[in-house]
XYZ file of C-alpha atoms in Angstrom:
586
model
C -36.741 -65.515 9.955
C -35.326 -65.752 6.588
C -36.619 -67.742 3.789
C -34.943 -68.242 -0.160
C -36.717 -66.877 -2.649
C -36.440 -65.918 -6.202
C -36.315 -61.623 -6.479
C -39.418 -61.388 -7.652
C -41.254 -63.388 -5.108
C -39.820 -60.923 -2.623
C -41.037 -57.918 -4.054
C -44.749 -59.591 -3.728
C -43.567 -60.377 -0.237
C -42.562 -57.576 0.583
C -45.416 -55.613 -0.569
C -47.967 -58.287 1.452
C -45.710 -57.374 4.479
C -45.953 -53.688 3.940
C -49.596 -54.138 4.177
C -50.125 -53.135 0.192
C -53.711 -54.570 -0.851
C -53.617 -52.838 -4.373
C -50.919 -51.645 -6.615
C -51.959 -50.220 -10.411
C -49.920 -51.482 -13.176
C -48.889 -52.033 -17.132
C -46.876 -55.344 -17.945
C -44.043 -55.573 -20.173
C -40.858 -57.785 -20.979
C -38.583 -56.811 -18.237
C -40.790 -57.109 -15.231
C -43.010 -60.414 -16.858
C -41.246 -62.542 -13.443
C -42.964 -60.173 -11.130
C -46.368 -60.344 -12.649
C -45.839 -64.279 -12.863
C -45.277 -63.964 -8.622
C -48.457 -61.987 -8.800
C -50.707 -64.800 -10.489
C -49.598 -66.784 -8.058
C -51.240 -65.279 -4.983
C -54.507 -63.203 -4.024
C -53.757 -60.408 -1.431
C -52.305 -57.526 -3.362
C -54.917 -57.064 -6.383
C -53.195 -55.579 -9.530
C -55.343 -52.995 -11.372
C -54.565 -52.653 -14.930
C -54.305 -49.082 -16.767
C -54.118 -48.566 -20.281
C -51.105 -45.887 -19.964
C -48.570 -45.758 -17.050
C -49.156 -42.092 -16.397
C -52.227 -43.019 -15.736
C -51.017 -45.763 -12.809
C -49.081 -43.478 -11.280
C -51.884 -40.516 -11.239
C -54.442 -43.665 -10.069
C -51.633 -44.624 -7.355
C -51.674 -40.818 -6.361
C -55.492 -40.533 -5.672
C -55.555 -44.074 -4.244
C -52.864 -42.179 -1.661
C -54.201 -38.562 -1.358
C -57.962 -40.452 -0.557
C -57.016 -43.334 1.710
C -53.734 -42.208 3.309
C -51.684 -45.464 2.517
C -48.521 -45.722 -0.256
C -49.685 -45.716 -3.729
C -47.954 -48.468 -5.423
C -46.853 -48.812 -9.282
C -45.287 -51.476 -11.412
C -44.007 -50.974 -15.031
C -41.734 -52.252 -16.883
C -38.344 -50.613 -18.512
C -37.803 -48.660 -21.203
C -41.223 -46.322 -22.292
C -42.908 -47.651 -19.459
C -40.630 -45.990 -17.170
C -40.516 -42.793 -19.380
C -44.137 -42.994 -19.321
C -44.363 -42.406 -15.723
C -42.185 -39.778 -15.238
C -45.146 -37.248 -15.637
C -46.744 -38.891 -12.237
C -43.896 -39.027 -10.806
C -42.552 -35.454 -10.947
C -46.920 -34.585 -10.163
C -45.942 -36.516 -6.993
C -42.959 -35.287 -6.251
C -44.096 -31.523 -6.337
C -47.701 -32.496 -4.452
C -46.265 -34.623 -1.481
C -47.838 -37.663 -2.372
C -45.717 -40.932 -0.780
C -45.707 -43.519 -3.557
C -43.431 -46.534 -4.497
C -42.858 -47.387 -8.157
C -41.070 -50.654 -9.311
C -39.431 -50.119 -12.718
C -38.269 -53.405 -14.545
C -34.770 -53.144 -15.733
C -32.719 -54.682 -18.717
C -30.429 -57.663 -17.295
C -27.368 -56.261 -15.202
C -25.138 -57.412 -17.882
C -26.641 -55.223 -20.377
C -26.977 -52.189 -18.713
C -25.489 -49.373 -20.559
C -25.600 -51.065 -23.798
C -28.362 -49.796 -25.607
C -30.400 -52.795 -25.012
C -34.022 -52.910 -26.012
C -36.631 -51.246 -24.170
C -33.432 -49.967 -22.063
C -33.022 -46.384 -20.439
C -31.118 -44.840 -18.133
C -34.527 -44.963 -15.388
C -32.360 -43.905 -12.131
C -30.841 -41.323 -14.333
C -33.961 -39.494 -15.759
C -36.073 -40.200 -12.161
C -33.524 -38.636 -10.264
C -34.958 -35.201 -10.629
C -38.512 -36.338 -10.018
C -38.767 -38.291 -7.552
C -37.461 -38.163 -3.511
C -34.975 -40.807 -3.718
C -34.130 -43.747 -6.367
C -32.429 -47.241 -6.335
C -30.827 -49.745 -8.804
C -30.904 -52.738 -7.569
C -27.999 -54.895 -8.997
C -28.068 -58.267 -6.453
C -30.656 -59.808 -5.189
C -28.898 -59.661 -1.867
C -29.775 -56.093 -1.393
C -33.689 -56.328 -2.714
C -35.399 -56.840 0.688
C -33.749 -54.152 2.116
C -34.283 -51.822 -0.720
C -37.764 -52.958 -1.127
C -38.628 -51.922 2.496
C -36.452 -48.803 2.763
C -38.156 -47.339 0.356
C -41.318 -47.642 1.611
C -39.943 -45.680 4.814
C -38.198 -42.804 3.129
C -41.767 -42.435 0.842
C -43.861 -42.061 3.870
C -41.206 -40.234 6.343
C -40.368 -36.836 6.863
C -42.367 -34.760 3.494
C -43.856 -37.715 1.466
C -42.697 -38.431 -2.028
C -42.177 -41.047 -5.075
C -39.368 -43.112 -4.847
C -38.301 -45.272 -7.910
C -36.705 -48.865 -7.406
C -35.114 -50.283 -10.645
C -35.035 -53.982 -10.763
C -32.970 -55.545 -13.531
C -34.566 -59.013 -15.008
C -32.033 -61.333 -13.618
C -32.064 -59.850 -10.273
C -35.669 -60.866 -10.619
C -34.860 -64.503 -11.473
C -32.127 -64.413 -9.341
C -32.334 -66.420 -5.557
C -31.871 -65.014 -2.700
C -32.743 -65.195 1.240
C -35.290 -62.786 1.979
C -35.980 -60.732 5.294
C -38.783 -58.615 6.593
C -39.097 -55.460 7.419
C -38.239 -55.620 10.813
C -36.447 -52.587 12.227
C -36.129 -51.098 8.775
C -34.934 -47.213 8.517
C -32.674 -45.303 6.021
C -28.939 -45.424 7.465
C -28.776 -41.281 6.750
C -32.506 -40.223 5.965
C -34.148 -39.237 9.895
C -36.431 -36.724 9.412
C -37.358 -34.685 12.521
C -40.621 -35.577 13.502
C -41.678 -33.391 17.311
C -40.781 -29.782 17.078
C -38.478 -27.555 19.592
C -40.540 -26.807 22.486
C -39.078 -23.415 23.178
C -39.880 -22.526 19.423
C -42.987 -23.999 19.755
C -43.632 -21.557 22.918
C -42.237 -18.593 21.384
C -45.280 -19.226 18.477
C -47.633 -19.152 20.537
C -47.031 -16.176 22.893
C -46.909 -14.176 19.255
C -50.053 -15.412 18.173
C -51.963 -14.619 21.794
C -50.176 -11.409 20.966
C -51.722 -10.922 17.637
C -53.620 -8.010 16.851
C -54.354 -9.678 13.369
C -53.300 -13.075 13.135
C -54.352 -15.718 10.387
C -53.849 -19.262 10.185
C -52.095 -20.240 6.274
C -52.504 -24.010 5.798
C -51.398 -26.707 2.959
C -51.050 -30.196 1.923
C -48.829 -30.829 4.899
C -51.965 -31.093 6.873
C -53.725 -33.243 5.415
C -50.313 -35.824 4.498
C -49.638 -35.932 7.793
C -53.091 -38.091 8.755
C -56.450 -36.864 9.977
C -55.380 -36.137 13.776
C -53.337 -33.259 12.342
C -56.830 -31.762 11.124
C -58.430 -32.346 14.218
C -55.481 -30.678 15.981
C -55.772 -27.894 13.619
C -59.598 -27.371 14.578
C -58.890 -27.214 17.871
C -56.071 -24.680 18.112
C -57.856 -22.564 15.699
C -60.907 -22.520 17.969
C -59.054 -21.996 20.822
C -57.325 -18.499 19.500
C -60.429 -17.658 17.816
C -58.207 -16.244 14.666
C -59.195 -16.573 11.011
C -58.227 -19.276 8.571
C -57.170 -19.687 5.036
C -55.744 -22.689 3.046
C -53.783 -23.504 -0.496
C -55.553 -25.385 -3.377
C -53.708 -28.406 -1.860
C -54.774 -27.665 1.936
C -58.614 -27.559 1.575
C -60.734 -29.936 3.824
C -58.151 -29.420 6.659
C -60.299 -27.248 8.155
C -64.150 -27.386 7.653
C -65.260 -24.868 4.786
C -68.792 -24.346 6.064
C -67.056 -22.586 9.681
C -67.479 -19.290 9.844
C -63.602 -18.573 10.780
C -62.770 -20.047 7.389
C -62.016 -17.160 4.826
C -61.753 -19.450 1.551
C -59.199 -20.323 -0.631
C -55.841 -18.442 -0.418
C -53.875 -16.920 -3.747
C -54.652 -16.570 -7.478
C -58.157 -17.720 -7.917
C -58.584 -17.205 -3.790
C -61.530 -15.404 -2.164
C -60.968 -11.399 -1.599
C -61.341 -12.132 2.044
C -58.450 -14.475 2.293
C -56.039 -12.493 -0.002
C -56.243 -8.986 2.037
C -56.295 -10.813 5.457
C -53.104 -12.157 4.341
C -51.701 -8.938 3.083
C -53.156 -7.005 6.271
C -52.032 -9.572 9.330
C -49.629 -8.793 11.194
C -48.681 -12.564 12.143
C -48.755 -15.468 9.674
C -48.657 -18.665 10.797
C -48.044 -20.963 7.685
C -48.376 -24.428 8.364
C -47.382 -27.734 6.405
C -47.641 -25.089 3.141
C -44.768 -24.175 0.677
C -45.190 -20.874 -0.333
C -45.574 -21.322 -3.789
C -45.963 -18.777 -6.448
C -49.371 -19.420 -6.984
C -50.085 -18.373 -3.363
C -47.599 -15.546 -2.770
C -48.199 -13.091 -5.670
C -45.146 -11.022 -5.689
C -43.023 -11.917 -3.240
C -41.531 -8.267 -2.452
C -45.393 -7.515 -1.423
C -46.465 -10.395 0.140
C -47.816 -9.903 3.365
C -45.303 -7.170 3.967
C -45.928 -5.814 7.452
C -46.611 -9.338 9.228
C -43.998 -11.812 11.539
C -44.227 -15.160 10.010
C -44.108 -17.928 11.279
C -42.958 -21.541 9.233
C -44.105 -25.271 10.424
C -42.917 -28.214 8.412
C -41.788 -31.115 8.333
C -38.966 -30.146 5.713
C -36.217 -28.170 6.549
C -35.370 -27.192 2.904
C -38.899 -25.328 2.851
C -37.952 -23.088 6.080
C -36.575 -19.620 4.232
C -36.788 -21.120 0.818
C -39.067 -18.895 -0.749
C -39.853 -16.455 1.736
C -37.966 -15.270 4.602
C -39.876 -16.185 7.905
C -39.441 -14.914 11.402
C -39.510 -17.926 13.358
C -39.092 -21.660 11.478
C -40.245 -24.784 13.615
C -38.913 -27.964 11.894
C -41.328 -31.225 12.525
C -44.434 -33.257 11.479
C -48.058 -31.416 11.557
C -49.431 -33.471 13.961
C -46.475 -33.549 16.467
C -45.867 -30.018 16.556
C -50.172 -29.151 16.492
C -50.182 -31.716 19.383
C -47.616 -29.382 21.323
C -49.295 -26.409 20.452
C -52.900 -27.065 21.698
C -51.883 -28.733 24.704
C -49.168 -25.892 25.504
C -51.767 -23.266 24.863
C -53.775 -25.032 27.515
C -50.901 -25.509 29.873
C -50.087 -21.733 29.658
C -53.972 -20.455 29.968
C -53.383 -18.672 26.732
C -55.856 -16.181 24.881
C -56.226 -13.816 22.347
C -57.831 -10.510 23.208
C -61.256 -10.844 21.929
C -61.894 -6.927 22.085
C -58.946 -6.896 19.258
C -59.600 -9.627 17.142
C -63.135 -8.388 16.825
C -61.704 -5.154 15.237
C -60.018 -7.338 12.639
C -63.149 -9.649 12.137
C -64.955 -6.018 11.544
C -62.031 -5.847 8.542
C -62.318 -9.258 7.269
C -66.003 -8.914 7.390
C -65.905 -5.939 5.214
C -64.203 -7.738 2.590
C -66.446 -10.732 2.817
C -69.048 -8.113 1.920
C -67.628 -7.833 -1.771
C -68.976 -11.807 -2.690
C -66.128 -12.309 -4.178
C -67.246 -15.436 -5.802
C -70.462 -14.065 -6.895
C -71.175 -14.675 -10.977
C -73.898 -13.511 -13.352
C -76.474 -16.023 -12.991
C -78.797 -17.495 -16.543
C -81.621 -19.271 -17.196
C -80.243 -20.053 -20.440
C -77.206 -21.326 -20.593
C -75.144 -23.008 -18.271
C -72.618 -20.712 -16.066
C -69.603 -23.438 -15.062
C -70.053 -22.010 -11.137
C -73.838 -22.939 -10.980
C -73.173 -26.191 -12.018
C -70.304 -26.846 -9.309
C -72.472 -25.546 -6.907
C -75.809 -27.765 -8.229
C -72.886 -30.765 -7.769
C -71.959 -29.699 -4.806
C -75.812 -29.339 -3.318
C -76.946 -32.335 -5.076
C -73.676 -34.699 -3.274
C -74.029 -33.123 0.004
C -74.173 -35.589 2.758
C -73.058 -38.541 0.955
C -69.679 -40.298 1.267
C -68.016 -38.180 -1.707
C -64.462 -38.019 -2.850
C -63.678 -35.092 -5.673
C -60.915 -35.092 -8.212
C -59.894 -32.806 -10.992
C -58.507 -32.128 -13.740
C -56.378 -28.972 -14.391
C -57.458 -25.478 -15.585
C -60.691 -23.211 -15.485
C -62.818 -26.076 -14.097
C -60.275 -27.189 -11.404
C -59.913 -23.493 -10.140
C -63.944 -23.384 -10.218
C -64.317 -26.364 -8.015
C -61.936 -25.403 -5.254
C -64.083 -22.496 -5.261
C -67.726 -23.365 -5.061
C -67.356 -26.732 -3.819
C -66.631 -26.969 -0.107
C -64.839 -29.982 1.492
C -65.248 -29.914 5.841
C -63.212 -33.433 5.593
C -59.626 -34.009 4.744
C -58.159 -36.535 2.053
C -61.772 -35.920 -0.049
C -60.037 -33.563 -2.349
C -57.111 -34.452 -5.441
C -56.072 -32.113 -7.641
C -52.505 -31.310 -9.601
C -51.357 -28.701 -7.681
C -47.487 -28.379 -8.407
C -47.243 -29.719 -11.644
C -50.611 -28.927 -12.932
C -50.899 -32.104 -14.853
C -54.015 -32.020 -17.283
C -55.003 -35.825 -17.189
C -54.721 -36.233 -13.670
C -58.216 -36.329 -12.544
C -59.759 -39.637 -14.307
C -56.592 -41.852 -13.029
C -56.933 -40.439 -9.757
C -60.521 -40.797 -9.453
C -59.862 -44.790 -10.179
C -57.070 -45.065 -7.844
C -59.611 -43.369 -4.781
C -62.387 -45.508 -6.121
C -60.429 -48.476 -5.587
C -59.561 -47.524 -1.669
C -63.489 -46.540 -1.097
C -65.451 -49.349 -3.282
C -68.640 -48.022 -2.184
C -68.411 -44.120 -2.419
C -69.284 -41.552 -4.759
C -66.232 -40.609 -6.939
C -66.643 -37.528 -9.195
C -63.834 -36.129 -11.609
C -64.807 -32.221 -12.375
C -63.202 -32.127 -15.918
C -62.704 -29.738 -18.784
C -63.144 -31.096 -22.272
C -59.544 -30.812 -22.738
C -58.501 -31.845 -20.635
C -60.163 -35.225 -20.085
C -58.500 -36.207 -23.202
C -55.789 -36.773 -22.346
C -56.000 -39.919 -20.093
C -59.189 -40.727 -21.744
C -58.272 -44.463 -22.548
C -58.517 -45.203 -18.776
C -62.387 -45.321 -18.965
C -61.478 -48.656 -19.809
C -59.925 -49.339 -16.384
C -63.315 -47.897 -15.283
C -65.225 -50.594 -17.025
C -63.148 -53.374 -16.554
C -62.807 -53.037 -12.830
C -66.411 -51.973 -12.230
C -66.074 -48.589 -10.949
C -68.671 -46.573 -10.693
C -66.776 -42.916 -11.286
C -68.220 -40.001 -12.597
C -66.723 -37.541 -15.112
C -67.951 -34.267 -14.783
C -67.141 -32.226 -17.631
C -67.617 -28.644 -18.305
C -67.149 -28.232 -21.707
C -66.752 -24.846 -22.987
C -65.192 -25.539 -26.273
C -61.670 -24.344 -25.196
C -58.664 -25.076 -23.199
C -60.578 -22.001 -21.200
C -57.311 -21.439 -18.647
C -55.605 -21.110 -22.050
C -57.994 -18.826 -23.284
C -59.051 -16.802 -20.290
C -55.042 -15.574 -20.392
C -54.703 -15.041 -24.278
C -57.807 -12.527 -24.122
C -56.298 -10.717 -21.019
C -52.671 -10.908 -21.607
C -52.622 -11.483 -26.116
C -55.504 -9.082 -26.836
C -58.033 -11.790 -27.987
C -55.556 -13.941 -30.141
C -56.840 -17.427 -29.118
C -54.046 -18.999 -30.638
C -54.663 -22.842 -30.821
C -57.172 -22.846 -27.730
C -60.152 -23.393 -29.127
C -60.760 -27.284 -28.735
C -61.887 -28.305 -32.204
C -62.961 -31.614 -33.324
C -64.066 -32.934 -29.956
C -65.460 -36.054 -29.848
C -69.190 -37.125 -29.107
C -68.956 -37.413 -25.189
C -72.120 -39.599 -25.059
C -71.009 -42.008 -28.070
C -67.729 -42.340 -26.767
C -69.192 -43.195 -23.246
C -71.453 -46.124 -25.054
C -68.315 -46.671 -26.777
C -66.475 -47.401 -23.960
C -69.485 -49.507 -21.960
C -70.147 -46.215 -19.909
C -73.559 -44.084 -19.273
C -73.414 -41.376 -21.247
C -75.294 -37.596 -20.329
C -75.221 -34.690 -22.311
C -77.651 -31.051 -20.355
C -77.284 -27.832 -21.486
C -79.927 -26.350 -19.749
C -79.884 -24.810 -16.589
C -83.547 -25.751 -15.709
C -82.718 -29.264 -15.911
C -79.397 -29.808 -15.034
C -80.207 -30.862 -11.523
C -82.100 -33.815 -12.791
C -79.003 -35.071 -14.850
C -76.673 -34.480 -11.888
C -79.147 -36.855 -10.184
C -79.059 -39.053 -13.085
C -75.122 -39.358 -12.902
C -75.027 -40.185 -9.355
C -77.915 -42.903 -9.132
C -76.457 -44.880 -11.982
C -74.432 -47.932 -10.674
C -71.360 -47.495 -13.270
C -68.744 -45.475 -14.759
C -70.907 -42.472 -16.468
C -69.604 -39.359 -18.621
C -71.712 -35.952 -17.704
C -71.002 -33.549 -21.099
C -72.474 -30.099 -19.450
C -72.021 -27.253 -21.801
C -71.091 -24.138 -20.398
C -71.078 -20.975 -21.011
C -67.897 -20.817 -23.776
C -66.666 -17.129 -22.293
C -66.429 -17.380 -18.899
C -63.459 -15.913 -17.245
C -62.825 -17.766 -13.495
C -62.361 -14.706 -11.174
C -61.087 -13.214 -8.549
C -57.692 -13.887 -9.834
C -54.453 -11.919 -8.961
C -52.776 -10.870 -11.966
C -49.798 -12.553 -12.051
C -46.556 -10.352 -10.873
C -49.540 -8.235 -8.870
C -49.755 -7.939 -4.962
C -52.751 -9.827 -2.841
C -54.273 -6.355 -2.213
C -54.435 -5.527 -6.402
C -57.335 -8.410 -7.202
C -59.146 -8.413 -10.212
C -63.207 -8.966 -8.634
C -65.920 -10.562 -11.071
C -67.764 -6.421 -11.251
C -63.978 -5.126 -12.025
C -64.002 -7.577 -15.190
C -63.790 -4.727 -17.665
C -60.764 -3.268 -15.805
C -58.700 -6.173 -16.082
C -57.368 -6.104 -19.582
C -56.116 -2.611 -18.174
C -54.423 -3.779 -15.022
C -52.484 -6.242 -16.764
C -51.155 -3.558 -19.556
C -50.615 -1.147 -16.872
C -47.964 -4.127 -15.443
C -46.054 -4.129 -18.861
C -45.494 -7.488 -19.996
C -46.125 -10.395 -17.530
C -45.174 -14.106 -17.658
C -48.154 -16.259 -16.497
């Protein structure tokens, strides 16, 4: 049934009958009538951010954590520029949000009006699809499409651009009955006889491995539990992308770690040594591959996803199967059972033999201290110390991201966000806020970098106001250490404008703020400060200085194969491997 309503009223509707309880938020001139419809009601709760990157990096953890639409309302103008960042972080992640830009009036448009810009024009690139809404007539509609096309087929940002009068303006509004894009209809079950083909390769395998992304986990928690279950069932190993991790439980003995640049030895030769790949809601990225010519050259490869574009994209793969995670998992485990499918344990023992050879290098291992501070201990103390509780882990980007993926093991999906893609340093504090929000009564912890938590620093104050409890975990080695770790291998010690000078007083700045602030340098009693951050009931800041030096290893040099990894007890070779390369681009 329809019922008249001014424009913004129906964009509160609308989000009320999308079943939006939160939506994160900076008000300005041009969107003013929507946050008047907003005082007038209770059921979607605004939360206010001091920058809008910072909304649209707390609507991405609020999505990534709870599995609903991030939502994100700005006005024209810098507001909109000032969410581009999130956006495009979005974009390259798969994270399905919807952000409402407010707009100059229609009649201005193109006039150089003030806090005016061209939003459709400079989101086009960054986000999955974008609308301009110039009569109310076509709002309700717009409003609800867009919410479809951000959560169908690969998830994504999509901008709608509301001009103010279209927001004053009356109109009949409609629900979202029966709503669907007219051209966007994603495939969502795979092709059977593909589907069949897969899996007489993989009971074929004499060395298969499972590759696994962020497709997993976006496409909801029964795509996980699928993926258990067909892994167990072919007994074959497992690897995942820095977006992928808590798809599959860490502490399972088929699990062989993280996959690509900073990914465990184990995982990296697996992948250059199968001879089947099955790649699953995962991209290929750079990060992951190596060198493309020599990535797992001698395998058949095999591409799931739910995006067509990704099939052949970046590499060339033997058999594509276009369709959602959990539709085409679903077929695969029951089809498997159908068939009375299995893997010849005799031969996949030889290859655990391999992959247990390579395990035997501890890839991860570190030089331990009593003294100072080595950034893996304390991940690991964090990790130890959170165990068993209801924990959700962000990041920011660099040394300290790469470090946590590492040493801190997720077994549960959608308890892991992190700037994959874009690599957006000032990700991790917004995003911790946005999952805080969706779990009011879990433990929130954003592993930072002293750098990096600058740089969305003044959202603290969302902290404080909304009484969130989030922890910053900073390891603070004095440098933008990603920054510096390359300049000493790759600009023979020339730490051009990476040393992080002038920081601020971490524990001042937390008082400052209305925060708990801890500073621990010492090994011997950095458990009891961990403890310390946890059991205090509000927003704290954790300064733990590390040791200033440390390189995060393994790593593949960039332009280097999976097989031609640089090991923590090969340190002293790596300046060498790189030269030997000639000049490389990180």
């Amino acid at each position: 049934m329809s019922e008249k309503m001014t424009g913004a009223q129906m964009v509160v509707t609308a989000l009320k009958d999308q079943g939006v309880d939160t939506i994160f938020g900076y008000p300005g001139g041009a969107v003013l009538p929507i946050y008047d419809a907003l005082f007038h009601q209770n059921s979607v709760k605004h939360v206010l951010v001091r920058h809008e990157q910072g909304a649209v990096h707390a609507a991405e953890g609020y999505a990534r954590s709870s599995g609903k639409i991030g939502v994100v309302l700005v006005t024209s103008g810098p507001g909109a520029t000032n969410a581009v960042t999130g956006l495009t972080d979005a974009l390259l992640d798969s994270i399905p949000l919807v952000c409402i830009t407010g707009q100059v009036p229609t009649h201005l448009i193109g006039s150089d009006a003030f806090q005016e810009c061209d939003t459709v024009g400079i989101t086009r690139h960054c986000t999955k699809h974008n609308y301009l809404v110039r009569q109310v007539e076509d709002l309700p509609r717009i409003l609800h499409e867009a919410f479809y096309v951000a959560q169908h087929g690969r998830p994504g940002p999509v901008v709608i651009d509301i001009p103010k009068d279209v927001q004053f303006a009356l109109g009949l509004y409609a629900g979202p009955e029966n709503i669907e894009h007219k051209t966007y209809k994603p495939a969502f079950k795979g092709d059977l006889g593909r589907i069949d083909e897969a899996l007489s390769w993989i009971a074929a395998a004499k060395r298969p491995i499972f590759y696994t992304g962020g497709g997993i986990i976006n496409s909801g928690p029964e795509a996980s539990a699928l993926l258990r279950e067909l892994v167990d069932l072919t007994g074959a190993p497992i690897t995942s992308t820095l977006m992928g991790l808590g798809a599959y439980p860490a502490s399972s003995p088929r699990w062989l770690g993280m996959l690509g640049m900073h990914g465990t030895y184990e995982a990296n030769n697996a992948m250059h040594d199968c001879d089947l790949m099955i790649a699953i809601g995962a991209r290929f990225d750079d990060r992951i591959t190596g060198r493309i010519d020599a990535f797992s050259p001698g395998s058949r490869k095999i591409h799931i996803d739910i995006d067509p574009s990704s099939i052949n994209k970046t590499v060339k793969v033997d058999l594509g199967i276009v369709g959602d995670c959990t539709a085409v998992l679903r077929d695969m485990v029951a089809r498997w059972k159908e068939r009375h499918l299995a893997c010849d344990a005799a031969v996949l023992q030889k290859w655990w033999q391999e992959i247990d050879h390579w395990r035997a290098r501890k890839s991860l291992a570190y030089r331990a201290s009593n003294k100072v501070i080595k950034p893996q201990y304390a991940i690991q103390r964090l990790f130890e110390l959170t165990r068993g509780r209801d924990t959700y882990i962000s990041t920011e980007v660099g040394q300290h991201q790469m470090w946590a993926a590492q040493h801190y093991h997720f077994d549960e999906p959608n308890r892991w966000m992190t700037s994959g893609g874009l690599g957006t340093m000032g990700y991790g504090l917004p995003a911790a806020i946005g999952a805080q929000m969706a779990h009011p009564g879990s433990l929130v912890v954003d592993i930072a970098g002293e750098a990096s938590i600058l740089m969305n620093i003044q959202e603290l104050s969302t902290a404080v106001q909304f009484r969130l409890p989030v922890k910053i975990f900073i390891l603070n080695n004095q440098y933008m250490g990603m920054v510096r770790q390359w300049q000493e291998l790759l600009h023979g010690g020339r730490y051009s404008e990476s040393y992080s000078e002038a920081l601020p007083d971490f524990v001042k700045l937390a008082e400052a703020y209305g925060c708990h602030g801890i500073r621990c340098a010492d090994p011997n009693t950095l458990d009891a400060a961990i403890l310390e951050m946890i059991e205090t009931p509000k927003p704290v800041l954790f300064d733990c200085i590390v040791d200033r030096e440390e390189n995060c290893l393994p790593m593949i040099p960039s332009g280097k194969a999976h097989n031609e990894m640089i090991l923590p007890d090969m340190e002293t070779e790596l300046g060498t491997a790189i030269d030997a390369a000639g000049k490389i681009l990180v």
